[in-house]
Every structure is written in structure tokens, then in C-alpha cells.
């Protein structure tokens, strides 16, 4: 359930994509377990939690580190996984509450951008059939393989700071530099929407507000007490999002 009262005054919003906007995490699980199943193995949620939000190679290394006894090279795993997933991406659905929120922010001219660990090629595959929502971002998206920004992956704060600076023109400073007072204030005007633990940590390390919408399975196994960062709000679904709690225009009520 949403918390009561105003939490912060937000001027811009940054969206994660996988598992937050689109139901891609389910497809990751189906494909990964199809491959591992040949060896009598399975990716459980405690393993999956460590993969979420990470760049492809890093996530794959994490996954296969749990199965050192199977004769599967990381390059072969990534190749097969990508081939299977690429056939599924044009059918991946939006998650509940996403379309309503994005259209609402767009209607009220709230600056917004996407910050995803997905490679740009995959981002385009996943969103091409969902342009009624993703088209509203007008190309404002930072992807994990945008090498020109020299970003570290989540839980490092880089991708959110780069998205705010490069896509929205916010004076938030550089990931590796200590922000001055003005930059700290600018960071606090941002709201990060995330579903993964590394992404939640990245948003807080960026000095921004974070709304965490974890999968129930993730909440069941993630030891939140093991990390120093704490989300500003935790919801079960973006359907529960209340814009006015963040100083944003409220949803219009139906007559």
C-alpha cells in the first residue's frame, strides 16, 4: 500500500525498464531455465536476484558461477539465450500501471527518461511494439552498452546520473565526482522507479529518491537489511502509485 502524505517534491522521473515497465523478467527465467534444464539445473529466485539490473556479461557470469560443473561456456550460453529471447521480445507485455503513469507524466510535461541495463539493440527489440508508451519518451533512453558514457553497471549510480544529465539536462554532476550543493539539490529533485535491488541501491547512491517495486518473489528472498540503502517507498505495483505523494499532479478521477 502507498504511504500517506507527501514524500518529496519531484521534478523529473527516471524509469528502469526490465521488470518495472515490461514483464521481461518472466521471459528471462523461462529461457534461462530451458537452457539449464538440459543439465538438470534451475535458476532459483535467490540466484536470479543477483542478476537483475546487471549488464548482460556480468549477469551471465553471476548465473553460471552457481553451476561450475556444467559444460557450458559463458559465450555459448549468452548466444543461445539471446537467440531464444529475441524471438519472444516482440510479444513482451507492459506491466500494470505503466501506461497510465507514463501518459500522465507526459500530459503534465514532467521530464522523464529511461535508464536500462539492457543493450540498445535489445531495448529496441523489447519496445518496438509498445511505442504508444515508449514513444512518449522521445528517444530519451540510456542503455547499458552506451560506451560513450563509460558507465559502471548498477548498483553503481552512473546510469541514473547520466540519464538525468544527458537526457534531461539536469545539473547532477559526474558519477565519480563529489557533487556540490547545487548538484545535490538537483539530484533530490529526481525520482527513480526500480524493481531490482541493485537498481534501488544505484538510485540511492545517485542521491535521488527511489520508489522500489520489487517482484514478490524478490522481496521474499532479498535481505534488505544486508544493504545500507533504503528505498523511499516500496509498492507492490505501479498501479498503487500516487503522484501527489511526490509533489506531482494527481491522477484525474473519473467523473
PDB file of C-alpha atoms in Angstrom:
ATOM      1  CA  UNK A   1       0.000   0.000   0.000  1.00  0.00           C
ATOM      2  CA  UNK A   2       1.133   3.572  -0.604  1.00  0.00           C
ATOM      3  CA  UNK A   3       2.408   5.617   2.291  1.00  0.00           C
ATOM      4  CA  UNK A   4       0.375   8.597   3.433  1.00  0.00           C
ATOM      5  CA  UNK A   5       1.464  12.208   2.986  1.00  0.00           C
ATOM      6  CA  UNK A   6       3.990  13.879   0.730  1.00  0.00           C
ATOM      7  CA  UNK A   7       7.381  12.182   0.466  1.00  0.00           C
ATOM      8  CA  UNK A   8       9.268  14.635  -1.748  1.00  0.00           C
ATOM      9  CA  UNK A   9       8.884  17.341  -4.402  1.00  0.00           C
ATOM     10  CA  UNK A  10       9.866  15.699  -7.677  1.00  0.00           C
ATOM     11  CA  UNK A  11      10.677  17.491 -10.929  1.00  0.00           C
ATOM     12  CA  UNK A  12      11.831  14.591 -13.118  1.00  0.00           C
ATOM     13  CA  UNK A  13      11.376  10.812 -13.245  1.00  0.00           C
ATOM     14  CA  UNK A  14      13.784   8.056 -14.325  1.00  0.00           C
ATOM     15  CA  UNK A  15      12.447   4.629 -15.235  1.00  0.00           C
ATOM     16  CA  UNK A  16      14.200   1.292 -15.153  1.00  0.00           C
ATOM     17  CA  UNK A  17      12.709  -0.945 -17.835  1.00  0.00           C
ATOM     18  CA  UNK A  18      13.038  -4.712 -17.354  1.00  0.00           C
ATOM     19  CA  UNK A  19      10.700  -5.966 -14.645  1.00  0.00           C
ATOM     20  CA  UNK A  20       9.489  -2.429 -13.936  1.00  0.00           C
ATOM     21  CA  UNK A  21       7.860  -1.376 -17.191  1.00  0.00           C
ATOM     22  CA  UNK A  22       7.726  -4.651 -19.112  1.00  0.00           C
ATOM     23  CA  UNK A  23       7.301  -8.242 -17.953  1.00  0.00           C
ATOM     24  CA  UNK A  24      10.670  -9.291 -19.322  1.00  0.00           C
ATOM     25  CA  UNK A  25      11.910 -10.937 -16.132  1.00  0.00           C
ATOM     26  CA  UNK A  26       9.451 -13.793 -16.647  1.00  0.00           C
ATOM     27  CA  UNK A  27      10.877 -14.378 -20.128  1.00  0.00           C
ATOM     28  CA  UNK A  28      14.446 -14.283 -18.812  1.00  0.00           C
ATOM     29  CA  UNK A  29      13.502 -17.017 -16.357  1.00  0.00           C
ATOM     30  CA  UNK A  30      11.736 -19.200 -18.930  1.00  0.00           C
ATOM     31  CA  UNK A  31      14.628 -19.050 -21.397  1.00  0.00           C
ATOM     32  CA  UNK A  32      17.384 -19.459 -18.808  1.00  0.00           C
ATOM     33  CA  UNK A  33      15.754 -22.494 -17.235  1.00  0.00           C
ATOM     34  CA  UNK A  34      15.164 -24.041 -20.648  1.00  0.00           C
ATOM     35  CA  UNK A  35      18.928 -23.937 -21.205  1.00  0.00           C
ATOM     36  CA  UNK A  36      19.893 -25.010 -17.676  1.00  0.00           C
ATOM     37  CA  UNK A  37      17.252 -27.740 -17.714  1.00  0.00           C
ATOM     38  CA  UNK A  38      19.348 -29.766 -20.174  1.00  0.00           C
ATOM     39  CA  UNK A  39      21.858 -30.173 -17.362  1.00  0.00           C
ATOM     40  CA  UNK A  40      19.303 -30.838 -14.646  1.00  0.00           C
ATOM     41  CA  UNK A  41      19.774 -27.344 -13.198  1.00  0.00           C
ATOM     42  CA  UNK A  42      17.444 -24.439 -12.441  1.00  0.00           C
ATOM     43  CA  UNK A  43      17.831 -20.732 -11.765  1.00  0.00           C
ATOM     44  CA  UNK A  44      16.114 -20.080  -8.441  1.00  0.00           C
ATOM     45  CA  UNK A  45      14.982 -16.657  -7.261  1.00  0.00           C
ATOM     46  CA  UNK A  46      17.940 -16.205  -4.935  1.00  0.00           C
ATOM     47  CA  UNK A  47      20.264 -16.648  -7.938  1.00  0.00           C
ATOM     48  CA  UNK A  48      18.102 -14.505 -10.204  1.00  0.00           C
ATOM     49  CA  UNK A  49      18.094 -11.642  -7.693  1.00  0.00           C
ATOM     50  CA  UNK A  50      21.832 -11.211  -8.177  1.00  0.00           C
ATOM     51  CA  UNK A  51      21.430 -10.973 -11.944  1.00  0.00           C
ATOM     52  CA  UNK A  52      18.733  -8.307 -12.040  1.00  0.00           C
ATOM     53  CA  UNK A  53      19.766  -4.903 -13.342  1.00  0.00           C
ATOM     54  CA  UNK A  54      23.294  -6.004 -14.235  1.00  0.00           C
ATOM     55  CA  UNK A  55      24.810  -5.770 -17.736  1.00  0.00           C
ATOM     56  CA  UNK A  56      24.495  -8.952 -19.787  1.00  0.00           C
ATOM     57  CA  UNK A  57      28.027 -10.316 -19.346  1.00  0.00           C
ATOM     58  CA  UNK A  58      28.157  -9.563 -15.627  1.00  0.00           C
ATOM     59  CA  UNK A  59      24.723 -11.124 -15.048  1.00  0.00           C
ATOM     60  CA  UNK A  60      25.682 -14.237 -17.026  1.00  0.00           C
ATOM     61  CA  UNK A  61      28.884 -14.668 -15.053  1.00  0.00           C
ATOM     62  CA  UNK A  62      26.922 -14.407 -11.828  1.00  0.00           C
ATOM     63  CA  UNK A  63      24.428 -17.018 -13.005  1.00  0.00           C
ATOM     64  CA  UNK A  64      26.945 -19.578 -14.234  1.00  0.00           C
ATOM     65  CA  UNK A  65      29.104 -19.201 -11.123  1.00  0.00           C
ATOM     66  CA  UNK A  66      26.441 -21.266  -9.344  1.00  0.00           C
ATOM     67  CA  UNK A  67      26.855 -24.135 -11.819  1.00  0.00           C
ATOM     68  CA  UNK A  68      30.608 -24.733 -12.214  1.00  0.00           C
ATOM     69  CA  UNK A  69      30.026 -28.402 -13.016  1.00  0.00           C
ATOM     70  CA  UNK A  70      28.094 -27.926 -16.264  1.00  0.00           C
ATOM     71  CA  UNK A  71      29.996 -27.893 -19.596  1.00  0.00           C
ATOM     72  CA  UNK A  72      28.587 -24.587 -20.824  1.00  0.00           C
ATOM     73  CA  UNK A  73      30.862 -21.742 -21.861  1.00  0.00           C
ATOM     74  CA  UNK A  74      29.568 -18.292 -20.996  1.00  0.00           C
ATOM     75  CA  UNK A  75      29.773 -17.224 -24.661  1.00  0.00           C
ATOM     76  CA  UNK A  76      27.659 -20.199 -25.743  1.00  0.00           C
ATOM     77  CA  UNK A  77      25.109 -19.531 -23.008  1.00  0.00           C
ATOM     78  CA  UNK A  78      24.730 -15.872 -23.982  1.00  0.00           C
ATOM     79  CA  UNK A  79      24.429 -16.730 -27.686  1.00  0.00           C
ATOM     80  CA  UNK A  80      21.701 -19.330 -27.148  1.00  0.00           C
ATOM     81  CA  UNK A  81      19.845 -17.232 -24.600  1.00  0.00           C
ATOM     82  CA  UNK A  82      19.799 -14.231 -26.914  1.00  0.00           C
ATOM     83  CA  UNK A  83      18.555 -16.286 -29.860  1.00  0.00           C
ATOM     84  CA  UNK A  84      15.661 -17.680 -27.798  1.00  0.00           C
ATOM     85  CA  UNK A  85      14.802 -14.350 -26.175  1.00  0.00           C
ATOM     86  CA  UNK A  86      14.922 -12.373 -29.393  1.00  0.00           C
ATOM     87  CA  UNK A  87      12.042 -14.457 -30.697  1.00  0.00           C
ATOM     88  CA  UNK A  88      10.000 -13.564 -27.607  1.00  0.00           C
ATOM     89  CA  UNK A  89      10.715  -9.833 -27.152  1.00  0.00           C
ATOM     90  CA  UNK A  90       8.194  -8.602 -29.762  1.00  0.00           C
ATOM     91  CA  UNK A  91       5.442 -10.077 -27.574  1.00  0.00           C
ATOM     92  CA  UNK A  92       6.578  -8.897 -24.127  1.00  0.00           C
ATOM     93  CA  UNK A  93       3.706  -7.061 -22.363  1.00  0.00           C
ATOM     94  CA  UNK A  94       3.634  -3.894 -20.290  1.00  0.00           C
ATOM     95  CA  UNK A  95       3.249  -4.337 -16.554  1.00  0.00           C
ATOM     96  CA  UNK A  96       0.151  -2.952 -14.754  1.00  0.00           C
ATOM     97  CA  UNK A  97       0.093   0.776 -14.082  1.00  0.00           C
ATOM     98  CA  UNK A  98       2.894   1.653 -16.505  1.00  0.00           C
ATOM     99  CA  UNK A  99       0.860   3.055 -19.392  1.00  0.00           C
ATOM    100  CA  UNK A 100      -1.298   5.176 -17.086  1.00  0.00           C
ATOM    101  CA  UNK A 101       1.721   6.662 -15.308  1.00  0.00           C
ATOM    102  CA  UNK A 102       3.788   7.419 -18.406  1.00  0.00           C
ATOM    103  CA  UNK A 103       0.857   9.062 -20.205  1.00  0.00           C
ATOM    104  CA  UNK A 104       0.052  11.073 -17.075  1.00  0.00           C
ATOM    105  CA  UNK A 105       3.618  12.381 -16.738  1.00  0.00           C
ATOM    106  CA  UNK A 106       3.717  13.211 -20.436  1.00  0.00           C
ATOM    107  CA  UNK A 107       0.395  15.051 -20.251  1.00  0.00           C
ATOM    108  CA  UNK A 108       1.735  17.238 -17.460  1.00  0.00           C
ATOM    109  CA  UNK A 109       5.125  17.833 -19.122  1.00  0.00           C
ATOM    110  CA  UNK A 110       7.108  16.106 -16.371  1.00  0.00           C
ATOM    111  CA  UNK A 111      10.611  15.370 -17.743  1.00  0.00           C
ATOM    112  CA  UNK A 112      11.244  11.627 -17.910  1.00  0.00           C
ATOM    113  CA  UNK A 113      13.831   9.222 -19.271  1.00  0.00           C
ATOM    114  CA  UNK A 114      14.659   5.522 -19.269  1.00  0.00           C
ATOM    115  CA  UNK A 115      17.824   4.108 -17.675  1.00  0.00           C
ATOM    116  CA  UNK A 116      18.167   0.417 -18.521  1.00  0.00           C
ATOM    117  CA  UNK A 117      20.967  -2.085 -18.242  1.00  0.00           C
ATOM    118  CA  UNK A 118      19.729  -3.659 -21.489  1.00  0.00           C
ATOM    119  CA  UNK A 119      21.868  -3.263 -24.588  1.00  0.00           C
ATOM    120  CA  UNK A 120      20.418  -0.770 -27.061  1.00  0.00           C
ATOM    121  CA  UNK A 121      19.752  -3.456 -29.653  1.00  0.00           C
ATOM    122  CA  UNK A 122      17.648  -5.357 -27.114  1.00  0.00           C
ATOM    123  CA  UNK A 123      15.949  -2.170 -25.899  1.00  0.00           C
ATOM    124  CA  UNK A 124      14.679  -1.573 -29.425  1.00  0.00           C
ATOM    125  CA  UNK A 125      13.505  -5.181 -29.766  1.00  0.00           C
ATOM    126  CA  UNK A 126      11.633  -5.041 -26.471  1.00  0.00           C
ATOM    127  CA  UNK A 127       9.914  -1.714 -27.077  1.00  0.00           C
ATOM    128  CA  UNK A 128       9.241  -1.606 -30.816  1.00  0.00           C
ATOM    129  CA  UNK A 129       5.691  -2.959 -30.442  1.00  0.00           C
ATOM    130  CA  UNK A 130       4.965  -0.729 -27.429  1.00  0.00           C
ATOM    131  CA  UNK A 131       5.534   2.684 -28.981  1.00  0.00           C
ATOM    132  CA  UNK A 132       2.225   4.022 -27.635  1.00  0.00           C
ATOM    133  CA  UNK A 133       4.130   4.181 -24.332  1.00  0.00           C
ATOM    134  CA  UNK A 134       7.845   4.162 -25.120  1.00  0.00           C
ATOM    135  CA  UNK A 135       7.407   6.654 -27.948  1.00  0.00           C
ATOM    136  CA  UNK A 136       6.349   9.206 -25.340  1.00  0.00           C
ATOM    137  CA  UNK A 137       9.947   9.293 -24.067  1.00  0.00           C
ATOM    138  CA  UNK A 138      11.002  10.782 -27.428  1.00  0.00           C
ATOM    139  CA  UNK A 139      14.213   8.763 -27.545  1.00  0.00           C
ATOM    140  CA  UNK A 140      15.342   9.761 -24.056  1.00  0.00           C
ATOM    141  CA  UNK A 141      16.892   6.451 -23.008  1.00  0.00           C
ATOM    142  CA  UNK A 142      20.301   5.420 -21.701  1.00  0.00           C
ATOM    143  CA  UNK A 143      21.270   1.779 -22.274  1.00  0.00           C
ATOM    144  CA  UNK A 144      23.863  -0.357 -20.566  1.00  0.00           C
ATOM    145  CA  UNK A 145      26.109  -0.537 -23.631  1.00  0.00           C
ATOM    146  CA  UNK A 146      26.201   3.204 -24.345  1.00  0.00           C
ATOM    147  CA  UNK A 147      30.006   3.166 -24.214  1.00  0.00           C
ATOM    148  CA  UNK A 148      30.405   6.901 -24.789  1.00  0.00           C
ATOM    149  CA  UNK A 149      29.440   7.482 -21.152  1.00  0.00           C
ATOM    150  CA  UNK A 150      31.923   4.980 -19.653  1.00  0.00           C
ATOM    151  CA  UNK A 151      29.385   3.801 -17.067  1.00  0.00           C
ATOM    152  CA  UNK A 152      29.704   1.202 -14.355  1.00  0.00           C
ATOM    153  CA  UNK A 153      26.687  -1.083 -14.012  1.00  0.00           C
ATOM    154  CA  UNK A 154      24.164  -0.989 -11.170  1.00  0.00           C
ATOM    155  CA  UNK A 155      24.443  -0.789  -8.142  1.00  0.00           C
ATOM    156  CA  UNK A 156      26.845   1.992  -9.172  1.00  0.00           C
ATOM    157  CA  UNK A 157      24.842   5.216  -9.636  1.00  0.00           C
ATOM    158  CA  UNK A 158      26.273   6.033 -13.071  1.00  0.00           C
ATOM    159  CA  UNK A 159      23.318   5.236 -15.325  1.00  0.00           C
ATOM    160  CA  UNK A 160      20.835   7.393 -13.398  1.00  0.00           C
ATOM    161  CA  UNK A 161      23.195  10.353 -13.193  1.00  0.00           C
ATOM    162  CA  UNK A 162      23.995  10.052 -16.902  1.00  0.00           C
ATOM    163  CA  UNK A 163      20.292   9.796 -17.797  1.00  0.00           C
ATOM    164  CA  UNK A 164      19.443  12.895 -15.753  1.00  0.00           C
ATOM    165  CA  UNK A 165      22.360  14.893 -17.149  1.00  0.00           C
ATOM    166  CA  UNK A 166      22.459  13.780 -20.782  1.00  0.00           C
ATOM    167  CA  UNK A 167      18.771  13.131 -21.486  1.00  0.00           C
ATOM    168  CA  UNK A 168      17.117  15.750 -19.284  1.00  0.00           C
ATOM    169  CA  UNK A 169      19.809  18.409 -18.952  1.00  0.00           C
ATOM    170  CA  UNK A 170      19.848  18.319 -15.148  1.00  0.00           C
ATOM    171  CA  UNK A 171      22.940  19.623 -13.347  1.00  0.00           C
ATOM    172  CA  UNK A 172      23.606  16.488 -11.285  1.00  0.00           C
ATOM    173  CA  UNK A 173      27.369  16.276 -11.760  1.00  0.00           C
ATOM    174  CA  UNK A 174      29.543  13.314 -12.720  1.00  0.00           C
ATOM    175  CA  UNK A 175      29.278   9.783 -11.264  1.00  0.00           C
ATOM    176  CA  UNK A 176      32.833   9.765  -9.895  1.00  0.00           C
ATOM    177  CA  UNK A 177      32.926  13.353  -8.646  1.00  0.00           C
ATOM    178  CA  UNK A 178      31.643  14.676  -5.342  1.00  0.00           C
ATOM    179  CA  UNK A 179      28.529  16.779  -6.019  1.00  0.00           C
ATOM    180  CA  UNK A 180      28.419  20.381  -4.890  1.00  0.00           C
ATOM    181  CA  UNK A 181      25.432  21.808  -3.004  1.00  0.00           C
ATOM    182  CA  UNK A 182      23.556  22.753  -6.172  1.00  0.00           C
ATOM    183  CA  UNK A 183      24.092  19.311  -7.694  1.00  0.00           C
ATOM    184  CA  UNK A 184      22.938  17.569  -4.509  1.00  0.00           C
ATOM    185  CA  UNK A 185      19.737  19.609  -4.589  1.00  0.00           C
ATOM    186  CA  UNK A 186      19.226  18.769  -8.263  1.00  0.00           C
ATOM    187  CA  UNK A 187      19.655  15.055  -7.566  1.00  0.00           C
ATOM    188  CA  UNK A 188      16.996  15.218  -4.847  1.00  0.00           C
ATOM    189  CA  UNK A 189      14.506  16.508  -7.402  1.00  0.00           C
ATOM    190  CA  UNK A 190      14.689  13.171  -9.234  1.00  0.00           C
ATOM    191  CA  UNK A 191      12.583  10.058  -8.693  1.00  0.00           C
ATOM    192  CA  UNK A 192      13.964   6.667  -9.733  1.00  0.00           C
ATOM    193  CA  UNK A 193      11.486   3.847 -10.369  1.00  0.00           C
ATOM    194  CA  UNK A 194      13.093   0.421  -9.937  1.00  0.00           C
ATOM    195  CA  UNK A 195      12.237  -3.233  -9.397  1.00  0.00           C
ATOM    196  CA  UNK A 196      15.691  -4.704  -8.699  1.00  0.00           C
ATOM    197  CA  UNK A 197      17.792  -4.466  -5.563  1.00  0.00           C
ATOM    198  CA  UNK A 198      20.940  -3.289  -7.452  1.00  0.00           C
ATOM    199  CA  UNK A 199      18.838  -0.629  -9.177  1.00  0.00           C
ATOM    200  CA  UNK A 200      17.336   0.541  -5.901  1.00  0.00           C
ATOM    201  CA  UNK A 201      20.850   0.857  -4.490  1.00  0.00           C
ATOM    202  CA  UNK A 202      22.026   2.697  -7.619  1.00  0.00           C
ATOM    203  CA  UNK A 203      19.235   5.257  -7.331  1.00  0.00           C
ATOM    204  CA  UNK A 204      20.015   5.984  -3.684  1.00  0.00           C
ATOM    205  CA  UNK A 205      23.750   6.160  -4.376  1.00  0.00           C
ATOM    206  CA  UNK A 206      22.902   8.723  -7.059  1.00  0.00           C
ATOM    207  CA  UNK A 207      21.394  10.873  -4.299  1.00  0.00           C
ATOM    208  CA  UNK A 208      17.900  10.579  -5.729  1.00  0.00           C
ATOM    209  CA  UNK A 209      14.537   9.456  -4.372  1.00  0.00           C
ATOM    210  CA  UNK A 210      13.711   5.833  -5.110  1.00  0.00           C
ATOM    211  CA  UNK A 211      10.389   4.077  -5.467  1.00  0.00           C
ATOM    212  CA  UNK A 212      11.027   0.334  -5.340  1.00  0.00           C
ATOM    213  CA  UNK A 213       8.521  -2.069  -6.923  1.00  0.00           C
ATOM    214  CA  UNK A 214      10.117  -5.497  -6.368  1.00  0.00           C
ATOM    215  CA  UNK A 215       8.666  -8.765  -7.544  1.00  0.00           C
ATOM    216  CA  UNK A 216       7.032 -10.532  -4.560  1.00  0.00           C
ATOM    217  CA  UNK A 217       9.476 -13.412  -5.072  1.00  0.00           C
ATOM    218  CA  UNK A 218      12.367 -10.975  -4.802  1.00  0.00           C
ATOM    219  CA  UNK A 219      11.043  -9.445  -1.594  1.00  0.00           C
ATOM    220  CA  UNK A 220      10.743 -12.923  -0.123  1.00  0.00           C
ATOM    221  CA  UNK A 221      14.428 -13.737  -0.565  1.00  0.00           C
ATOM    222  CA  UNK A 222      16.226 -10.369  -0.615  1.00  0.00           C
ATOM    223  CA  UNK A 223      17.736  -9.485   2.739  1.00  0.00           C
ATOM    224  CA  UNK A 224      17.093  -5.747   2.710  1.00  0.00           C
ATOM    225  CA  UNK A 225      18.972  -5.406   5.995  1.00  0.00           C
ATOM    226  CA  UNK A 226      22.155  -6.544   4.231  1.00  0.00           C
ATOM    227  CA  UNK A 227      22.388  -3.304   2.219  1.00  0.00           C
ATOM    228  CA  UNK A 228      22.863   0.200   3.562  1.00  0.00           C
ATOM    229  CA  UNK A 229      20.461   1.824   1.085  1.00  0.00           C
ATOM    230  CA  UNK A 230      16.744   2.101   1.804  1.00  0.00           C
ATOM    231  CA  UNK A 231      14.040   2.885  -0.737  1.00  0.00           C
ATOM    232  CA  UNK A 232      11.913   5.939  -0.026  1.00  0.00           C
ATOM    233  CA  UNK A 233       8.765   3.957  -0.827  1.00  0.00           C
ATOM    234  CA  UNK A 234       8.004   0.317  -1.608  1.00  0.00           C
ATOM    235  CA  UNK A 235       4.933  -0.669  -3.631  1.00  0.00           C
ATOM    236  CA  UNK A 236       3.562  -3.970  -4.855  1.00  0.00           C
ATOM    237  CA  UNK A 237       2.654  -2.483  -8.236  1.00  0.00           C
ATOM    238  CA  UNK A 238       2.840   0.793 -10.140  1.00  0.00           C
ATOM    239  CA  UNK A 239      -0.955   0.626 -10.059  1.00  0.00           C
ATOM    240  CA  UNK A 240      -0.581   1.798  -6.441  1.00  0.00           C
ATOM    241  CA  UNK A 241       1.489   4.857  -7.402  1.00  0.00           C
ATOM    242  CA  UNK A 242       0.095   8.137  -6.036  1.00  0.00           C
ATOM    243  CA  UNK A 243       1.697  11.076  -7.919  1.00  0.00           C
ATOM    244  CA  UNK A 244       0.670  13.648  -5.334  1.00  0.00           C
ATOM    245  CA  UNK A 245       2.882  11.947  -2.739  1.00  0.00           C
ATOM    246  CA  UNK A 246       5.825  13.077  -4.846  1.00  0.00           C
ATOM    247  CA  UNK A 247       4.634  16.622  -5.474  1.00  0.00           C
ATOM    248  CA  UNK A 248       3.379  15.637  -8.926  1.00  0.00           C
ATOM    249  CA  UNK A 249      -0.075  16.381 -10.365  1.00  0.00           C
ATOM    250  CA  UNK A 250      -2.612  13.817  -9.090  1.00  0.00           C
ATOM    251  CA  UNK A 251      -4.355  11.405 -11.399  1.00  0.00           C
ATOM    252  CA  UNK A 252      -7.653  12.734 -12.687  1.00  0.00           C
ATOM    253  CA  UNK A 253     -10.616  10.972 -11.130  1.00  0.00           C
ATOM    254  CA  UNK A 254     -13.248   9.552 -13.437  1.00  0.00           C
ATOM    255  CA  UNK A 255     -16.474  11.597 -13.444  1.00  0.00           C
TER     256      UNK A 255
END
